[in-house]
Amino acid sequence: GFDLELRLNFGARNRLIFAYEQERYVGELDLLDEDIEFAGNVFTGEIETALLIDIFEIKYQRIFYPVSKFLFGLSGGLENYIIGLMVRSKDLDISATSSLWLPIPTLGISGIYKLGYGFSIYGELKGMGLAGMGEGGWLPVPLQLIISWAGIENFYAYHWSGEMGVKYVFDRFTVELGGFYHQGALKIDYKDENKRDYFKSENI
């Protein structure tokens, strides 16, 4: 996977951030015990699978300076998840992909503490969740109507991520060394009792 980010600074305190993240998980299965039907195709024998995750994010960040060596920022935005599953048959030379689009609003907080001599400690925590009425959530009436119109009985979706590390700044160049953790889940129960979408991921 990889992550691209573009930051537009409006003065010293305001930022508009655009980001794109791509993740690919690929696997193989030597021999199916029985044929499977996926996305309108029947697969048999040896197959390849891939989990395709694309995330488009836009967020606004406000920077604060409580003390001379420490600054922190508050952010809010929208992350658009496109989650796809690809199955390809080696024997039949056919492939099919099924995708799901999920926009999730996010809130976050980040901070940097300057140690001196160009070194700093940085960290960021962000996330958000949504839940349907049956999952203990509360939704405004317009959103309830849209969900009902889409044929969804109930759902929940959440994700959060944290990052922490050390950075070194030399003139116009920055080097960072840190750790990243991400967890997200999605479950959709449709009014059709035989249909459900479920997805959960955890990355370190």
GROMACS .gro file of C-alpha atoms in nm:
model
  204
    1GLY     CA    1   0.000   0.000   0.000
    2PHE     CA    2   0.092   0.366  -0.024
    3ASP     CA    3  -0.034   0.705   0.091
    4LEU     CA    4  -0.021   1.040  -0.090
    5GLU     CA    5  -0.102   1.369   0.082
    6LEU     CA    6  -0.136   1.730  -0.033
    7ARG     CA    7  -0.154   2.012   0.222
    8LEU     CA    8  -0.263   2.366   0.142
    9ASN     CA    9  -0.169   2.617   0.414
   10PHE     CA   10  -0.381   2.930   0.460
   11GLY     CA   11  -0.169   3.134   0.696
   12ALA     CA   12   0.009   2.967   0.987
   13ARG     CA   13  -0.297   2.812   1.152
   14ASN     CA   14  -0.531   2.681   0.879
   15ARG     CA   15  -0.475   2.381   0.652
   16LEU     CA   16  -0.680   2.200   0.390
   17ILE     CA   17  -0.559   1.842   0.339
   18PHE     CA   18  -0.629   1.606   0.050
   19ALA     CA   19  -0.510   1.245   0.083
   20TYR     CA   20  -0.531   0.919  -0.110
   21GLU     CA   21  -0.447   0.579   0.037
   22GLN     CA   22  -0.437   0.249  -0.150
   23GLU     CA   23  -0.413  -0.099   0.002
   24ARG     CA   24  -0.405  -0.435  -0.177
   25TYR     CA   25  -0.417  -0.779  -0.016
   26VAL     CA   26  -0.367  -1.069  -0.259
   27GLY     CA   27  -0.408  -1.440  -0.196
   28GLU     CA   28  -0.439  -1.773  -0.378
   29LEU     CA   29  -0.638  -2.089  -0.326
   30ASP     CA   30  -0.497  -2.402  -0.492
   31LEU     CA   31  -0.821  -2.595  -0.524
   32LEU     CA   32  -1.181  -2.518  -0.432
   33ASP     CA   33  -1.377  -2.793  -0.256
   34GLU     CA   34  -1.682  -2.689  -0.459
   35ASP     CA   35  -1.775  -2.431  -0.719
   36ILE     CA   36  -1.864  -2.083  -0.593
   37GLU     CA   37  -2.078  -1.812  -0.748
   38PHE     CA   38  -1.954  -1.454  -0.714
   39ALA     CA   39  -2.071  -1.137  -0.889
   40GLY     CA   40  -2.263  -1.331  -1.152
   41ASN     CA   41  -1.984  -1.577  -1.238
   42VAL     CA   42  -1.911  -1.935  -1.134
   43PHE     CA   43  -1.554  -2.011  -1.024
   44THR     CA   44  -1.389  -2.350  -0.996
   45GLY     CA   45  -1.042  -2.500  -0.948
   46GLU     CA   46  -0.752  -2.266  -0.870
   47ILE     CA   47  -0.847  -1.907  -0.795
   48GLU     CA   48  -0.678  -1.582  -0.699
   49THR     CA   49  -0.841  -1.331  -0.465
   50ALA     CA   50  -0.767  -0.967  -0.385
   51LEU     CA   51  -0.906  -0.723  -0.130
   52LEU     CA   52  -0.896  -0.374  -0.283
   53ILE     CA   53  -0.916  -0.071  -0.054
   54ASP     CA   54  -0.904   0.289  -0.181
   55ILE     CA   55  -0.951   0.583   0.057
   56PHE     CA   56  -1.005   0.942  -0.058
   57GLU     CA   57  -0.990   1.196   0.225
   58ILE     CA   58  -1.050   1.569   0.253
   59LYS     CA   59  -1.021   1.748   0.586
   60TYR     CA   60  -0.973   2.090   0.743
   61GLN     CA   61  -0.717   2.136   1.022
   62ARG     CA   62  -0.678   2.422   1.269
   63ILE     CA   63  -0.342   2.465   1.446
   64PHE     CA   64  -0.299   2.598   1.802
   65TYR     CA   65   0.019   2.710   1.985
   66PRO     CA   66  -0.035   2.671   2.363
   67VAL     CA   67   0.340   2.695   2.442
   68SER     CA   68   0.650   2.773   2.239
   69LYS     CA   69   0.765   2.410   2.192
   70PHE     CA   70   0.425   2.245   2.157
   71LEU     CA   71   0.151   2.278   1.900
   72PHE     CA   72  -0.162   2.075   1.836
   73GLY     CA   73  -0.432   2.068   1.573
   74LEU     CA   74  -0.800   1.980   1.554
   75SER     CA   75  -0.937   1.845   1.228
   76GLY     CA   76  -1.264   1.740   1.069
   77GLY     CA   77  -1.337   1.592   0.731
   78LEU     CA   78  -1.471   1.308   0.521
   79GLU     CA   79  -1.304   0.978   0.428
   80ASN     CA   80  -1.450   0.795   0.128
   81TYR     CA   81  -1.383   0.420   0.138
   82ILE     CA   82  -1.412   0.210  -0.178
   83ILE     CA   83  -1.384  -0.155  -0.071
   84GLY     CA   84  -1.369  -0.418  -0.342
   85LEU     CA   85  -1.327  -0.794  -0.362
   86MET     CA   86  -1.177  -0.947  -0.677
   87VAL     CA   87  -1.189  -1.317  -0.765
   88ARG     CA   88  -1.009  -1.464  -1.069
   89SER     CA   89  -1.013  -1.821  -1.195
   90LYS     CA   90  -0.685  -1.950  -1.338
   91ASP     CA   91  -0.854  -2.244  -1.507
   92LEU     CA   92  -1.140  -2.053  -1.671
   93ASP     CA   93  -0.954  -1.724  -1.725
   94ILE     CA   94  -1.242  -1.515  -1.588
   95SER     CA   95  -1.248  -1.252  -1.315
   96ALA     CA   96  -1.510  -1.048  -1.132
   97THR     CA   97  -1.501  -0.760  -0.884
   98SER     CA   98  -1.767  -0.643  -0.641
   99SER     CA   99  -1.723  -0.301  -0.477
  100LEU     CA  100  -1.885  -0.102  -0.196
  101TRP     CA  101  -1.859   0.275  -0.146
  102LEU     CA  102  -1.874   0.409   0.210
  103PRO     CA  103  -1.827   0.776   0.311
  104ILE     CA  104  -1.739   0.821   0.681
  105PRO     CA  105  -1.699   1.162   0.855
  106THR     CA  106  -1.395   1.190   1.082
  107LEU     CA  107  -1.271   1.402   1.370
  108GLY     CA  108  -0.909   1.409   1.480
  109ILE     CA  109  -0.644   1.562   1.704
  110SER     CA  110  -0.271   1.585   1.637
  111GLY     CA  111   0.028   1.727   1.821
  112ILE     CA  112   0.399   1.802   1.787
  113TYR     CA  113   0.648   1.865   2.067
  114LYS     CA  114   0.985   2.012   1.969
  115LEU     CA  115   1.280   1.851   2.148
  116GLY     CA  116   1.543   2.076   1.996
  117TYR     CA  117   1.827   2.033   1.744
  118GLY     CA  118   1.568   1.963   1.472
  119PHE     CA  119   1.402   1.668   1.654
  120SER     CA  120   1.032   1.649   1.746
  121ILE     CA  121   0.780   1.396   1.876
  122TYR     CA  122   0.456   1.382   1.679
  123GLY     CA  123   0.126   1.199   1.715
  124GLU     CA  124  -0.221   1.187   1.562
  125LEU     CA  125  -0.548   1.018   1.656
  126LYS     CA  126  -0.862   1.030   1.442
  127GLY     CA  127  -1.179   0.835   1.387
  128MET     CA  128  -1.557   0.827   1.371
  129GLY     CA  129  -1.845   0.584   1.378
  130LEU     CA  130  -2.204   0.561   1.258
  131ALA     CA  131  -2.471   0.316   1.371
  132GLY     CA  132  -2.830   0.239   1.278
  133MET     CA  133  -3.118   0.243   1.524
  134GLY     CA  134  -3.096  -0.129   1.603
  135GLU     CA  135  -2.724  -0.098   1.682
  136GLY     CA  136  -2.783   0.163   1.952
  137GLY     CA  137  -2.723   0.459   1.724
  138TRP     CA  138  -2.920   0.776   1.654
  139LEU     CA  139  -2.976   0.906   1.304
  140PRO     CA  140  -3.161   1.217   1.179
  141VAL     CA  141  -3.484   1.152   0.989
  142PRO     CA  142  -3.347   1.237   0.639
  143LEU     CA  143  -3.064   0.987   0.682
  144GLN     CA  144  -3.307   0.722   0.810
  145LEU     CA  145  -3.520   0.769   0.497
  146ILE     CA  146  -3.217   0.739   0.266
  147ILE     CA  147  -3.104   0.419   0.440
  148SER     CA  148  -3.452   0.270   0.422
  149TRP     CA  149  -3.481   0.364   0.052
  150ALA     CA  150  -3.150   0.183  -0.012
  151GLY     CA  151  -3.301  -0.139   0.124
  152ILE     CA  152  -3.090  -0.144   0.444
  153GLU     CA  153  -3.242  -0.282   0.762
  154ASN     CA  154  -2.958  -0.194   0.998
  155PHE     CA  155  -2.587  -0.116   0.994
  156TYR     CA  156  -2.282   0.002   1.180
  157ALA     CA  157  -1.953   0.143   1.053
  158TYR     CA  158  -1.653   0.274   1.242
  159HIS     CA  159  -1.284   0.333   1.199
  160TRP     CA  160  -1.002   0.494   1.391
  161SER     CA  161  -0.630   0.527   1.347
  162GLY     CA  162  -0.336   0.640   1.556
  163GLU     CA  163   0.018   0.734   1.464
  164MET     CA  164   0.317   0.830   1.679
  165GLY     CA  165   0.686   0.876   1.614
  166VAL     CA  166   0.991   1.099   1.595
  167LYS     CA  167   1.072   1.343   1.316
  168TYR     CA  168   1.389   1.530   1.223
  169VAL     CA  169   1.379   1.851   1.022
  170PHE     CA  170   1.683   1.973   0.830
  171ASP     CA  171   1.630   2.287   0.624
  172ARG     CA  172   1.351   2.186   0.379
  173PHE     CA  173   1.371   1.809   0.438
  174THR     CA  174   1.192   1.600   0.700
  175VAL     CA  175   1.263   1.242   0.806
  176GLU     CA  176   1.006   1.054   1.018
  177LEU     CA  177   1.023   0.722   1.202
  178GLY     CA  178   0.708   0.602   1.370
  179GLY     CA  179   0.430   0.348   1.409
  180PHE     CA  180   0.077   0.341   1.267
  181TYR     CA  181  -0.232   0.150   1.376
  182HIS     CA  182  -0.568   0.138   1.198
  183GLN     CA  183  -0.888  -0.051   1.269
  184GLY     CA  184  -1.216  -0.035   1.084
  185ALA     CA  185  -1.534  -0.237   1.049
  186LEU     CA  186  -1.855  -0.230   0.849
  187LYS     CA  187  -2.171  -0.438   0.876
  188ILE     CA  188  -2.486  -0.388   0.670
  189ASP     CA  189  -2.800  -0.595   0.721
  190TYR     CA  190  -3.035  -0.566   0.424
  191LYS     CA  191  -3.411  -0.603   0.429
  192ASP     CA  192  -3.355  -0.914   0.222
  193GLU     CA  193  -3.276  -1.159   0.505
  194ASN     CA  194  -3.031  -1.357   0.292
  195LYS     CA  195  -2.803  -1.062   0.217
  196ARG     CA  196  -2.541  -0.905   0.444
  197ASP     CA  197  -2.215  -0.717   0.388
  198TYR     CA  198  -1.948  -0.749   0.656
  199PHE     CA  199  -1.593  -0.619   0.652
  200LYS     CA  200  -1.329  -0.567   0.920
  201SER     CA  201  -0.962  -0.477   0.890
  202GLU     CA  202  -0.673  -0.414   1.126
  203ASN     CA  203  -0.338  -0.278   1.010
  204ILE     CA  204  -0.018  -0.211   1.203
   0.00000   0.00000   0.00000
